[in-house]
Amino acid sequence: RTIKANYADTGVMLPEIIETKNLGNKQIIKEKMIPGKDFNIDLYQSLSEEQKNNIAKQMAMFLNAMHQSFPIEAPKESIKNMTNGKLNSANDIISKFAGTLPKNVETRLKQAEQYLVTSDISDELIVMTHKDLRTANIIYDKDTGKLAVIDFELAGHGNVYRDFIPYSTSTSMPWDFTKRVIEYYNKIPNKKHPIKINQEKVKNMLVYALLCEIARATSPQDMQNTTEKDIKELYELFYRYA
């Protein structure tokens, strides 16, 4: 069936499905082309303050619409548990580097963990989330000033903070943009549920998630798919949040 993207309600353009068909055990989905480019850091930095604020408002409106679209549930576990895998503590991450991690990075990681362990989780509600809001899934049309959000393959119920802390941190939204989105998101009136996002929690979670990803990326089994450039970019992102 055809899905009409409602820009007025969501604040962003959404994929419009024009055809679906089954080929064997696979489903083929044909979508209408969305104009624009991947929303990367270089593109973001080229924008004016007015443009940055405008797209932050669009993203905030989209997140609010998505988060309020289904019944909201009480939190089940802390945001810290979103870093799935074998690295379950700051010490696990530090030991993974076998003494090569800079001391200031170790200190910041432990601070982030302490903050997350002791923070109140009452704001970490279970809502409908996109779960994959990295730059590759956000498209910006500079001519119209409109954002589009694509690839809802992973969408489902999850911690509301999940949409502010992408797993693919090496392609995450610029931190300045994330801060603006949080500011506008918290100011949106007439929410069904008055969700508020804690910016400090997002920042600490990003520090923690980045170090987890760097540790995984430098492990022997993952190194074959990770270049030195990838690891350098992860470190650069870490220092933006640290």
Phi, psi and omega in degrees: 000161180274134178250122179269124178281122182262096183295324183297326183273327186259340181084349179224163173280142179239158180301139176247114181280125181251345179196141172226144176205155181258132174237100185065237179262014180246146175253126179260126180244125178255125182241154177291138181296134177254123182288149176131187181233160175304138184276083181259175184297320180298317178297314182300316183291342179277353184273158176281167178300320179297317179294319179298316179294322181296315181285332175295321177296320179298314181295320178298319179295319179297312181299318179298316180299318180290315183293333182264004188281342179227162178307138183264135184246162177292154181296145180255330178203161182291154177303332181303329183284000177289340178279083183289158176120196185277346181269095187253359179208165178300321180294325176299315182294315181299316181294333180298332182270359175051047175081006182263353181284129179305143183300322180293331176287317176303315181298315182293323178297315179295323177296318180297316180297316180300319178298313184291324180293324185263355184285154179288130181260010182296340179270357184269069186284158177265119183224179172282121184237157177283318175075359182214046184276068173260170188300329181294341181255012175237127182243136181238128177258105185295333181291322182258343182077015184259144173264153170230144176243130183233179174058079180263024184302323184266359185303142179171183181290137179189178178301131184302331180289346182303325183281354177257353183225083181297147175296317181281074188295336179290345175236032182283166178295146176305142183299320178301321178292316179302317179300317180295319179299315179300316180300312180289323179300316182290340182265354183296124181278167172059038174286145175299321176232128185286068180291133175237135180258129180273111183298321181295324178293319178300316182297315179294323178293323177296318176303313182294314182295321180297315180293325175299316183292320178298316180298317179293321183293335182261007177282151184306321184286341181256344185300331182296337180253008184233128180263164176300327178297319179300314182294320178299318180296323178295316178298319179298319177295318179303314184291338175293325182270337184285000000 
